[in-house]
Every structure is written in C-alpha cells, then in structure tokens.
mmCIF file of C-alpha atoms in Angstrom:
data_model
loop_
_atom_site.group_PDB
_atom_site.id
_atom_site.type_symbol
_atom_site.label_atom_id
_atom_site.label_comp_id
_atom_site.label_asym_id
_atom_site.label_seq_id
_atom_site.Cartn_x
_atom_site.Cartn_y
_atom_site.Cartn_z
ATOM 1 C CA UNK A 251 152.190 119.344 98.512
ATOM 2 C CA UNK A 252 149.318 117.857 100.156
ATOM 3 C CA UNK A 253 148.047 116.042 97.523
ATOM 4 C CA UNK A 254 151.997 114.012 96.682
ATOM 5 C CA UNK A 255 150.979 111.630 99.204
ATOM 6 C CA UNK A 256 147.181 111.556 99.978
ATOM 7 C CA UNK A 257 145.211 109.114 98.482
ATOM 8 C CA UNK A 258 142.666 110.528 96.115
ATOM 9 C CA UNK A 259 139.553 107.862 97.133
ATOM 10 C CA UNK A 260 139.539 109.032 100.419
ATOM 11 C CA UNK A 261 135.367 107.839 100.357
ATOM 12 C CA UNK A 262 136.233 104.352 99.377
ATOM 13 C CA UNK A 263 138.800 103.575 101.839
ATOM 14 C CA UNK A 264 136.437 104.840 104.469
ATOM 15 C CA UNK A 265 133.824 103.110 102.639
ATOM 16 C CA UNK A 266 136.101 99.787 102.325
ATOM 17 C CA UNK A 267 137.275 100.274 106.087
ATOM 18 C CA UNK A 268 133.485 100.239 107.157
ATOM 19 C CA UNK A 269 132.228 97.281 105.114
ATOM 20 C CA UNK A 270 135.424 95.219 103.147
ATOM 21 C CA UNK A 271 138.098 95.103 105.672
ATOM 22 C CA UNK A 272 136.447 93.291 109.109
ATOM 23 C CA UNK A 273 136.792 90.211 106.338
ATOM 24 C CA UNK A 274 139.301 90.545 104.399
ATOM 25 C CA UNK A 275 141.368 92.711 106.319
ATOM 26 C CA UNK A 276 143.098 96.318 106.282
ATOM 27 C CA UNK A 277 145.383 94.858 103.918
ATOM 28 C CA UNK A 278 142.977 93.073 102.023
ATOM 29 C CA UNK A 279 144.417 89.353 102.257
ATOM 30 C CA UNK A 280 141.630 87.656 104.084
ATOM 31 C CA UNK A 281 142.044 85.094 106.393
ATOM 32 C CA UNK A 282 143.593 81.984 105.497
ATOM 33 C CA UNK A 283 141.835 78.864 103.787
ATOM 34 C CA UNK A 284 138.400 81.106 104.466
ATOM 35 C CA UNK A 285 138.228 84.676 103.426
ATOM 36 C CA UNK A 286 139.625 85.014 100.168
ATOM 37 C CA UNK A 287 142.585 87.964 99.339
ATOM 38 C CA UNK A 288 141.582 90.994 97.297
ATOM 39 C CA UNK A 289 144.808 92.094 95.883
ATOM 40 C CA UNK A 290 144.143 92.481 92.428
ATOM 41 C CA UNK A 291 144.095 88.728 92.285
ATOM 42 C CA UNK A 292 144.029 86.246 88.714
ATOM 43 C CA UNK A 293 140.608 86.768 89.356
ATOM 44 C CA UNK A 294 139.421 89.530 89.997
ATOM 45 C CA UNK A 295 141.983 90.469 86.664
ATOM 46 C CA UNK A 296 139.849 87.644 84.933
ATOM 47 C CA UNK A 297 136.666 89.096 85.968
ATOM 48 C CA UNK A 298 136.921 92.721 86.710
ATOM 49 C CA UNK A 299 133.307 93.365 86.706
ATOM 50 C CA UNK A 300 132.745 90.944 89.180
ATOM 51 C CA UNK A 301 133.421 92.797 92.189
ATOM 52 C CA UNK A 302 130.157 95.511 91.319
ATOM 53 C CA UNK A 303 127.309 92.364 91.827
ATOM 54 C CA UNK A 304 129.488 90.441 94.153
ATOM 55 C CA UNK A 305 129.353 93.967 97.007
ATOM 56 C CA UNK A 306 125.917 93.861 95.751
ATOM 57 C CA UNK A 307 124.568 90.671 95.949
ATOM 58 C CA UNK A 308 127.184 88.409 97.759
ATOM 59 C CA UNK A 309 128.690 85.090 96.545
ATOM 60 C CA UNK A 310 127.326 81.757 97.071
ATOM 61 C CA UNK A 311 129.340 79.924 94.609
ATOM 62 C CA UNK A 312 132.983 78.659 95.347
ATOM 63 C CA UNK A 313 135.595 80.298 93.710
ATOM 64 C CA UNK A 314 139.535 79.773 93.110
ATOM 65 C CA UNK A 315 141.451 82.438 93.615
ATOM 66 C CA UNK A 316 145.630 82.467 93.278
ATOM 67 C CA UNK A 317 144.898 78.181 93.287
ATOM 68 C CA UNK A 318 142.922 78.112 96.486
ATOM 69 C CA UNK A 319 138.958 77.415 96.660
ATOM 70 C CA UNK A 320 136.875 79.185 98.858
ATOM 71 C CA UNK A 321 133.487 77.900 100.025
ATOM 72 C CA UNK A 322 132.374 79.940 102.500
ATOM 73 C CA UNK A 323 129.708 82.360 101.069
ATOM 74 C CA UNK A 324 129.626 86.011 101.015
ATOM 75 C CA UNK A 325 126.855 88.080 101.804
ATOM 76 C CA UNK A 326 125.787 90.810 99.711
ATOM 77 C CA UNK A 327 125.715 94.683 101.202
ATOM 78 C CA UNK A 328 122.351 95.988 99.936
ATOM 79 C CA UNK A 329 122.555 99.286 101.887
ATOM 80 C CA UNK A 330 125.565 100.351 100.013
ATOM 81 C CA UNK A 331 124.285 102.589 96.595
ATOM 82 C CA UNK A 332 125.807 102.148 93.104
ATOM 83 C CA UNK A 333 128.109 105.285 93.954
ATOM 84 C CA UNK A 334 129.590 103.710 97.017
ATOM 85 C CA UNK A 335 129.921 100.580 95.411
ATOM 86 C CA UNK A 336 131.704 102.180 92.382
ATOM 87 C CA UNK A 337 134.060 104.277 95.378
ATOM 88 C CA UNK A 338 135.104 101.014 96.263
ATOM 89 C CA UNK A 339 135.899 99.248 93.011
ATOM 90 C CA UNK A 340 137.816 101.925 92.314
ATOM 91 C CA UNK A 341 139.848 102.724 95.974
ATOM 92 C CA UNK A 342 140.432 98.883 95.887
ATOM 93 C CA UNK A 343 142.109 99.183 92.087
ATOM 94 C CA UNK A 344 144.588 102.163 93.558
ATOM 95 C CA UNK A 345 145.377 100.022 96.008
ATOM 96 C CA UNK A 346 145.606 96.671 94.213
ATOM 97 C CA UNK A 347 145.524 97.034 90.625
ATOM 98 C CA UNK A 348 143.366 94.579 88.880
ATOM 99 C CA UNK A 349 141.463 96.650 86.216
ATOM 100 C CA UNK A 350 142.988 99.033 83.429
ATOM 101 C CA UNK A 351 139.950 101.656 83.496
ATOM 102 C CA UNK A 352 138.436 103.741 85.802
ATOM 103 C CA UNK A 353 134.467 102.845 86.627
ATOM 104 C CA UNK A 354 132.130 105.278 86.193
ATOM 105 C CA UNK A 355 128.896 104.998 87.939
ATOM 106 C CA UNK A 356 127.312 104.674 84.480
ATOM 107 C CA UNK A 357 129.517 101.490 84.391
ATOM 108 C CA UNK A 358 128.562 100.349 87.512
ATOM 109 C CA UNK A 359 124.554 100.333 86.825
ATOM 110 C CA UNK A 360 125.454 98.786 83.571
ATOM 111 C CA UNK A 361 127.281 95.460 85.202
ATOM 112 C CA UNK A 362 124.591 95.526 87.954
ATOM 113 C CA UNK A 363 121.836 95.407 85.073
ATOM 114 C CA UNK A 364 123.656 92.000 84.073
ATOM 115 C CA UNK A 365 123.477 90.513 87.712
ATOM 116 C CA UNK A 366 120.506 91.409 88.461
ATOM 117 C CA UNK A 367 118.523 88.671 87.351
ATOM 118 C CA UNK A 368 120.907 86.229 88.549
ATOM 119 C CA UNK B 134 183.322 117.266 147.956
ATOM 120 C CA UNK B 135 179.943 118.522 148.989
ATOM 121 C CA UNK B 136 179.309 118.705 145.412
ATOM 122 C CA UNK B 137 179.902 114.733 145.446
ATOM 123 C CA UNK B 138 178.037 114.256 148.341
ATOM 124 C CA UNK B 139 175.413 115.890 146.291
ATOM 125 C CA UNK B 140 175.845 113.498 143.260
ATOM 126 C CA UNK B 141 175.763 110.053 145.202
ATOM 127 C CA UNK B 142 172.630 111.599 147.202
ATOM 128 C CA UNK B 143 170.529 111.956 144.030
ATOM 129 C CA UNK B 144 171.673 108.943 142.773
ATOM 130 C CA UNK B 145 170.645 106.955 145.679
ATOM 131 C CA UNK B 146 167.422 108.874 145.718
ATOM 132 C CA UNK B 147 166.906 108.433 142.126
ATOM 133 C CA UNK B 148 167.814 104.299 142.883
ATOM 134 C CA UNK B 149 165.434 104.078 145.511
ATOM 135 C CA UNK B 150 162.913 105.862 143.509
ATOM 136 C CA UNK B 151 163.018 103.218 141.107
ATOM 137 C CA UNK B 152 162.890 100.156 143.142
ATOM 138 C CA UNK B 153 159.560 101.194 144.112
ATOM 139 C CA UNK B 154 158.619 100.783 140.552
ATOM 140 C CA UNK B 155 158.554 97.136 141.207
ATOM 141 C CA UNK B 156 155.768 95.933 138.637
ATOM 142 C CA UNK B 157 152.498 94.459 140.452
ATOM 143 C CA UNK B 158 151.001 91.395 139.917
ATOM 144 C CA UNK B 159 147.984 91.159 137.312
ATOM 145 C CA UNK B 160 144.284 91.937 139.487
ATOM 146 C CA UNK B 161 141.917 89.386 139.780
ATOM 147 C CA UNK B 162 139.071 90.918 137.605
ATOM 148 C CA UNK B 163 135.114 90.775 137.938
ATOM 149 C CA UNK B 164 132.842 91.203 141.289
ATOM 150 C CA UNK B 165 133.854 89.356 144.169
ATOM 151 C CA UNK B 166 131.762 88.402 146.950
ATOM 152 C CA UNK B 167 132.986 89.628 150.126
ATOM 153 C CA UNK B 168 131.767 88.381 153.460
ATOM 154 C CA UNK B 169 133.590 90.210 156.486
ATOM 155 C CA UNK B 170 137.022 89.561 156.268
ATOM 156 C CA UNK B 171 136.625 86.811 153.540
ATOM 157 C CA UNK B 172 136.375 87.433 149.528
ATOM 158 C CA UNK B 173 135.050 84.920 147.729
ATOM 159 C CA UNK B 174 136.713 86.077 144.078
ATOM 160 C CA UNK B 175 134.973 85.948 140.786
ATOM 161 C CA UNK B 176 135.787 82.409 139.079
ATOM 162 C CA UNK B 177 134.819 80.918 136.071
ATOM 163 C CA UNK B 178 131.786 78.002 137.151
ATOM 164 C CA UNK B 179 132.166 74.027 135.779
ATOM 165 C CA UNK B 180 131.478 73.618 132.037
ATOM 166 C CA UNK B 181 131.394 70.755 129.586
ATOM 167 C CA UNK B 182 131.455 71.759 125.949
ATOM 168 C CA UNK B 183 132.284 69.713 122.824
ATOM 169 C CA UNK B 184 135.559 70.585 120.549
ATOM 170 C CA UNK B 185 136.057 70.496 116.875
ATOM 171 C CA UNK B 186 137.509 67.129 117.490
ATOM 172 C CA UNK B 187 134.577 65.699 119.604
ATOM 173 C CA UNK B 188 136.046 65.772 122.420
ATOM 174 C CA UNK B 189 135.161 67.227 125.579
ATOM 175 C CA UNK B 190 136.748 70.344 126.778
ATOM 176 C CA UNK B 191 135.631 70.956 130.600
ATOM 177 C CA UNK B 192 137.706 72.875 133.634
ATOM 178 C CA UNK B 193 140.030 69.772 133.848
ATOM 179 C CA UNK B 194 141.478 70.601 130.164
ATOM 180 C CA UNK B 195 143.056 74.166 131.425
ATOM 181 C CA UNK B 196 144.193 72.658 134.670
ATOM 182 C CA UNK B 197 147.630 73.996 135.419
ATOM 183 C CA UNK B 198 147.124 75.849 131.635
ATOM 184 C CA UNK B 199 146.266 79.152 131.556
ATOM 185 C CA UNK B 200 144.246 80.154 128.364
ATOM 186 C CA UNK B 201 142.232 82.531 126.087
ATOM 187 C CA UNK B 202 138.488 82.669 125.666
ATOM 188 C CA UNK B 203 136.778 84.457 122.902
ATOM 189 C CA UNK B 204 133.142 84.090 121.688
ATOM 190 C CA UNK B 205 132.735 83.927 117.847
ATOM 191 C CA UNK B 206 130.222 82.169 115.322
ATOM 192 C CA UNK B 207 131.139 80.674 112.153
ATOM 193 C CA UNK B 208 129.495 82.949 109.643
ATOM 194 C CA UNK B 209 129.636 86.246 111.394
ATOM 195 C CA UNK B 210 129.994 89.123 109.249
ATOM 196 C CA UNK B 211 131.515 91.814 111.549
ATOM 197 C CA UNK B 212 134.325 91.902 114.125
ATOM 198 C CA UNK B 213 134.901 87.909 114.026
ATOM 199 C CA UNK B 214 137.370 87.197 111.124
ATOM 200 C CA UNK B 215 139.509 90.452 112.442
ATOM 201 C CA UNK B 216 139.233 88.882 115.993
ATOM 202 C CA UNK B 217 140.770 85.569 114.791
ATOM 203 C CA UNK B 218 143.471 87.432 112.724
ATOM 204 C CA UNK B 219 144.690 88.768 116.254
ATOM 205 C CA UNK B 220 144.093 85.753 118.063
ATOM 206 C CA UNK B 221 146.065 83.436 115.117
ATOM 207 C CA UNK B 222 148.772 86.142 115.904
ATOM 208 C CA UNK B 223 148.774 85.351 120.052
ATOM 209 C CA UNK B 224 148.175 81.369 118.707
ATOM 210 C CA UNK B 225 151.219 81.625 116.650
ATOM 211 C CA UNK B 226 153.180 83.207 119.531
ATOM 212 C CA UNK B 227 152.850 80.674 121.974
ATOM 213 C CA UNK B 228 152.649 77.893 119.745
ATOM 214 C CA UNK B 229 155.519 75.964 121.635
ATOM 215 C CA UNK B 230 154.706 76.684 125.038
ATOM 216 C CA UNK B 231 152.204 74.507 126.698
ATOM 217 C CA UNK B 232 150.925 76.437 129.163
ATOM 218 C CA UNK B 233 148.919 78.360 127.190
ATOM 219 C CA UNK B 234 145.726 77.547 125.501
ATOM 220 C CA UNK B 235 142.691 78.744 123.338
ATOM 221 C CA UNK B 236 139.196 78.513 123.892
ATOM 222 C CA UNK B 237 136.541 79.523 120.759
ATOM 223 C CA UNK B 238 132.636 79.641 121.989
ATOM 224 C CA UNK B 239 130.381 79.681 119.003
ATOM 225 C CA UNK B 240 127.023 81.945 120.018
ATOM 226 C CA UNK B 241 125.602 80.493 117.350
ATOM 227 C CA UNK B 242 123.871 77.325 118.484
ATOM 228 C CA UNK B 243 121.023 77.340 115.684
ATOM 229 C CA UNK B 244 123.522 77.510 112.308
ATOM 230 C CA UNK B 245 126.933 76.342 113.858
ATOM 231 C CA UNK B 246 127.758 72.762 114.739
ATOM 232 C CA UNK B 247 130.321 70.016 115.290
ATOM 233 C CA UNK B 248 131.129 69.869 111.454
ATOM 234 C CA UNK B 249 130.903 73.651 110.645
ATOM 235 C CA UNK B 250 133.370 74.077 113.709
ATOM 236 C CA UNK B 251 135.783 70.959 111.913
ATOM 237 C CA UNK B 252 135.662 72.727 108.333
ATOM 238 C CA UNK B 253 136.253 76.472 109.844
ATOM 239 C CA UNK B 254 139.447 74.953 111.902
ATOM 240 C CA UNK B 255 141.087 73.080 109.297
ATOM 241 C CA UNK B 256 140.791 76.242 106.875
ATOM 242 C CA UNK B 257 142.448 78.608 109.455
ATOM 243 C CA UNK B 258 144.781 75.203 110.639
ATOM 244 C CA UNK B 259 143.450 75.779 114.118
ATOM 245 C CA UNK B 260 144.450 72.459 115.901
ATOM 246 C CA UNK B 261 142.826 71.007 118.874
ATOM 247 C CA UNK B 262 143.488 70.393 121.703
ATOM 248 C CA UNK B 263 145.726 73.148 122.052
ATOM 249 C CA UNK B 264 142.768 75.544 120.003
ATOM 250 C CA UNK B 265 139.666 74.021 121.009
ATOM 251 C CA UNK B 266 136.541 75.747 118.686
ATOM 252 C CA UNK B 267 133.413 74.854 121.358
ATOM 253 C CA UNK B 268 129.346 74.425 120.598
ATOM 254 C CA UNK B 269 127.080 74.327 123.566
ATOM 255 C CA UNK B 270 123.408 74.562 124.112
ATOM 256 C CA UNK B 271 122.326 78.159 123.944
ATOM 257 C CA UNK B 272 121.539 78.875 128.046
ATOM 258 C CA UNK B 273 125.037 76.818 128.748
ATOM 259 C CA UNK B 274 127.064 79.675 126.196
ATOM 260 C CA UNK B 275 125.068 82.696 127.441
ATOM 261 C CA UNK B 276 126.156 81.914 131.058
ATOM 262 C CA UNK B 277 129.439 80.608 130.703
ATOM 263 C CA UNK B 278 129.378 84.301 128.465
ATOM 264 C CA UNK B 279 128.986 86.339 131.323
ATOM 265 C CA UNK B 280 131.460 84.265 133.890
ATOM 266 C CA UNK B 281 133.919 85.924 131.136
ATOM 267 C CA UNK B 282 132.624 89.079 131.852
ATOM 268 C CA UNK B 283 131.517 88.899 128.353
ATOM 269 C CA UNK B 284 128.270 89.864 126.048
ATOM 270 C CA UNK B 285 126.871 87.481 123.616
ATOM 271 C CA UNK B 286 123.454 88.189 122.663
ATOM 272 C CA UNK B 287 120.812 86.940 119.819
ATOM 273 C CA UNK B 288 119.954 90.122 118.268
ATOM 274 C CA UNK B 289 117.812 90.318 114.927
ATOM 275 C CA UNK B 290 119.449 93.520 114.732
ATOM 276 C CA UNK B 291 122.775 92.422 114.544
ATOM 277 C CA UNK B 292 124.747 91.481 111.356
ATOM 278 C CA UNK B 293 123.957 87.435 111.504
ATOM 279 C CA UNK B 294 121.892 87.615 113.981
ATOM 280 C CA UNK B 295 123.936 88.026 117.526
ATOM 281 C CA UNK B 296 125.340 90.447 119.078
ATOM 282 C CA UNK B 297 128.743 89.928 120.874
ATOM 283 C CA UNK B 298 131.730 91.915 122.463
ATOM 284 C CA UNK B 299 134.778 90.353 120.987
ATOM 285 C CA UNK B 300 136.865 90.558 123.555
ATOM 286 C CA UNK B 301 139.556 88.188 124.075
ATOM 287 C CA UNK B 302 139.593 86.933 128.094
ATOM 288 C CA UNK B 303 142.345 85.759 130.481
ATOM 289 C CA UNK B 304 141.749 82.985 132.539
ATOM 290 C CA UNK B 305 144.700 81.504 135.357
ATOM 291 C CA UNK B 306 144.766 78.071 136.618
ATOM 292 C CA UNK B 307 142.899 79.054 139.470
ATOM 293 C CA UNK B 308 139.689 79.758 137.374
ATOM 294 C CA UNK B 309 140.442 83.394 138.138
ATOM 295 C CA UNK B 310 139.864 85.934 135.092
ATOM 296 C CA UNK B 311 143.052 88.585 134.978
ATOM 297 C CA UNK B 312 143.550 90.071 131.881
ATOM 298 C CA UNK B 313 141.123 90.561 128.361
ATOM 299 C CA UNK B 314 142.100 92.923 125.617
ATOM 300 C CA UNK B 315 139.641 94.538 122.754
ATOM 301 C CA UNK B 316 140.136 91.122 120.075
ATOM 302 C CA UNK B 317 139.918 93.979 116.662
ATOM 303 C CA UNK B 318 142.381 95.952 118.029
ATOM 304 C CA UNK B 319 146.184 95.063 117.301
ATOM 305 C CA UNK B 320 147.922 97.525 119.748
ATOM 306 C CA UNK B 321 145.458 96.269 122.459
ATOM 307 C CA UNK B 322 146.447 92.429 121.770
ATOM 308 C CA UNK B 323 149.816 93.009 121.717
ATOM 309 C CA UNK B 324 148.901 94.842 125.813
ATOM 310 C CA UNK B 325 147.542 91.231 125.838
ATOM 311 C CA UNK B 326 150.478 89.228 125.054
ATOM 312 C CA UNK B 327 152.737 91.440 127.349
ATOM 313 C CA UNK B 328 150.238 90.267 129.919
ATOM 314 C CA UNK B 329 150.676 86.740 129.098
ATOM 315 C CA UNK B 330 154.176 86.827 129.173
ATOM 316 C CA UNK B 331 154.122 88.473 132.835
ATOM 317 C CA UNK B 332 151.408 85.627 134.069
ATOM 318 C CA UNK B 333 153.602 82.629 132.671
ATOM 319 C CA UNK B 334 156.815 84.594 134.222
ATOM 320 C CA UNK B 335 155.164 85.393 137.512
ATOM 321 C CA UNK B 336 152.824 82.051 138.531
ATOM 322 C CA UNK B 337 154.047 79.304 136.083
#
C-alpha cells in the first residue's frame, strides 16, 4: 500500500531538493533564457552520461538544449560523492526519463574517470 | 415570538460582530524615531543607482509608484534564481498596472556590471523601466540594504561569495516600507501580492 505511490529515490529528491532545484527549479524547468530545463531533454537523451561530470565538475561551455543556448556557466558540486551523484541521475530519470538503464555507482566512477581530465 | 426576538438578536449580534472585522491598514514597518509626541517613521534615504538600461533610477522614479525591492547578484548559486521565479510571477501579475514597480540590487559590485545586468534581463525579458536590475558602489548597496530592513553581506563562506536574505520588500510612495514576504517561498509571495492588492486598493 505504501509503496503504490511513494517514490522509491526518496535520497535523490532530497538530494536534488538541496542542490538541483534553487536553479532549475522543483519542477526542473529552469528559468527562462538562463537556467536551462532538466526534463529529460534532446540532450540530456543525446548525452546521458553527461549529467555524472556536469554535478561534478560544472559547465562552462554553452549548450543548446530543446533549440535554446545557454551561456551562463554552471558550477560544479564537489562536496557531493559518486553515490549522491548517482541518487540523483537516477531520481531525476524517474522523474524525467532521459536514459533507458539504471546507473550503478560502478557506472558512475566509470563516466567520471572520462571527465576527469577534462 | 420570543423565540424570534431571539433570532433577530443573534443576528444583529452576530452583524455587529462582524463589522468590527473591518480589515486594518498595512503597518509602517522598521524602527521609528520617536521624540515626545512626534514619530519620525522609518523611510527609505535618497539613492542614485544605474539600471540595465543606463539610466538612472533614484527616489523620483517610484514617485507616486509603489514598488518591490529585492537584492540579488547575477551568478548566485543559491536562493536567487528561485527568488526571481516568484518575483517574474508578482512581475507578470501587475504587468498592466502602473503603479507598481520592481527594483533588483546586485550585491555583487566586484563580478556584476552594467552589461552582465543587460544580458541577465533580456534572458529572463525583464524590461526596464518598469523592472529596473541596479549596480551601485559597494558602501551605497550595503546601506541602501539595511534601509530595506535587509542583509546583504560579502561572505567567503557563502556560495559566490555573499551572503543575503532574499526577501522581497514593500515600499509606498511615501518612502515608507509596509510589507516584505520570504522571495523562495510561493505561499509567502502570494501573502505578498494580497498585500499589494490591499495597498493599490487602499492609498492609490
């Protein structure tokens, strides 16, 4: 009974309320031409690994997302740990679909290995 | 009979009862200086600050207006983008009427400037004059800050660097503040417009 409605990434909404949402909202859309939205998006479809090193290390390129370009950089969250960052990867795809598997923490260190040099 | 008697006296009562409900008028907030019989009440001091636009916003822009001051900077990583959410919201609900205006104090006088403020308007279509986005020196911000019975702080602390309240502030045409809500949260900004409506209603 309890479990028909409750949402099982209970972590990484409290996880995405703390740290995601001030930007880009409780229901994830941003704010207009500046903060982009985060509902599984073209690209975050495109690039569903891209979320892990952008939490990580923030975003200082511009990006289109749904046709619009954002400039404004983001900064990276270094005091959140590769299994809070894989909490919220995986609380935002319940929400907002935009990847077809689950992440594993072992994925998560894997796609941070590849951004880390960056 | 006596039972109708008994009807029409509780209705009267209850009648009576609720004209003293009348509402009262919005306070005149902060600490006022009294001196015997005569109070000197808290009022926001001159200032001359320069707008997205270049132009110059000073007391003589909200004369007659009344109108909503925040403090904010450009790339603050905390309460500020949920703060403008709300205030877009209040923007978007008095977008016809005249009366009412928006004032936007960046705190951050080392990265912000006339530019940044142009660029972060035209991307959330904030339009001057009726949404003025402000840069001052630093001492000018900080004290005009506290007139609103506001905090803005440089804290290396802080996420970017300052440390700031986010309330949003209520200022008549008389300078006088009388109403500020919590800007991140939406049942307190919605208080807020009630309290706008009631100010326009009562002494507009």
């Amino acid at each position: 009974m309890v479990a028909c409605d409750s949402n099982p990434y209970k972590t990484g909404e409290n996880l995405f309320n703390n740290y995601c949402a001030n930007c880009h909202m409780d229901d994830g859309k941003g704010l207009g031409d500046l903060i982009p939205t985060i509902t599984g998006t073209d690209y975050m479809k495109k690039n569903p690994n891209s979320i892990v090193c952008i939490i990580r290390y923030g975003l200082k390129d511009t990006i289109t997302v749904e046709g619009k370009t954002y400039a404004e950089p983001m900064l990276g969250i270094p005091e959140l740990d590769d299994i809070a960052i894989t909490n919220i990867a995986n609380y935002i795809n319940y929400r907002w679909p935009y990847r077809s598997e689950y992440l594993t923490i072992a994925d998560t260190r894997k796609i941070l290995d590849t951004c880390r040099a960056e | 009979m006596n039972k109708c008697i008994a009807i029409f006296c509780v209705l009267t009562l209850l009648i009576f009862a609720g004209c003293q409900h009348t509402p009262s008028p919005l306070p005149i907030l902060g600490i006022h200086d009294i001196q015997g019989t005569d109070t000197t009440y808290h009022h926001i001091p001159d200032f001359r600050f320069m707008n997205q636009d270049s132009q110059w916003i000073t007391n003589q822009t909200y004369e007659d207006k009344l109108y909503i001051a925040e403090f904010f900077f450009t790339s603050c990583p905390t309460i500020c983008p949920k703060v403008k959410q709300q205030l877009m919201r209040v923007d978007e609900r008095f977008k016809d009427d005249d009366r009412v205006m928006i004032l936007s104090h960046t705190i951050d006088f080392r990265r912000d400037s006339i530019p940044r403020l142009k660029n972060y308007a035209d991307k959330l279509s904030i339009q001057a004059p009726k949404w003025s986005l402000v840069y001052g020196p630093q001492e000018e911000i900080y004290t005009i800050d506290s007139a609103y019975l506001s905090v803005a702080l440089v804290s290396e602390d802080a996420p970017g660097g300052y440390d700031h309240s986010g309330l949003l502030v209520m200022v008549d045409k008389n300078r006088h503040v009388r109403s500020y809500c919590y800007g991140t949260e939406e049942d307190d900004v919605d208080r807020f417009i009630l309290d706008i409506d009631k100010l326009l209603r009562e002494e507009y």
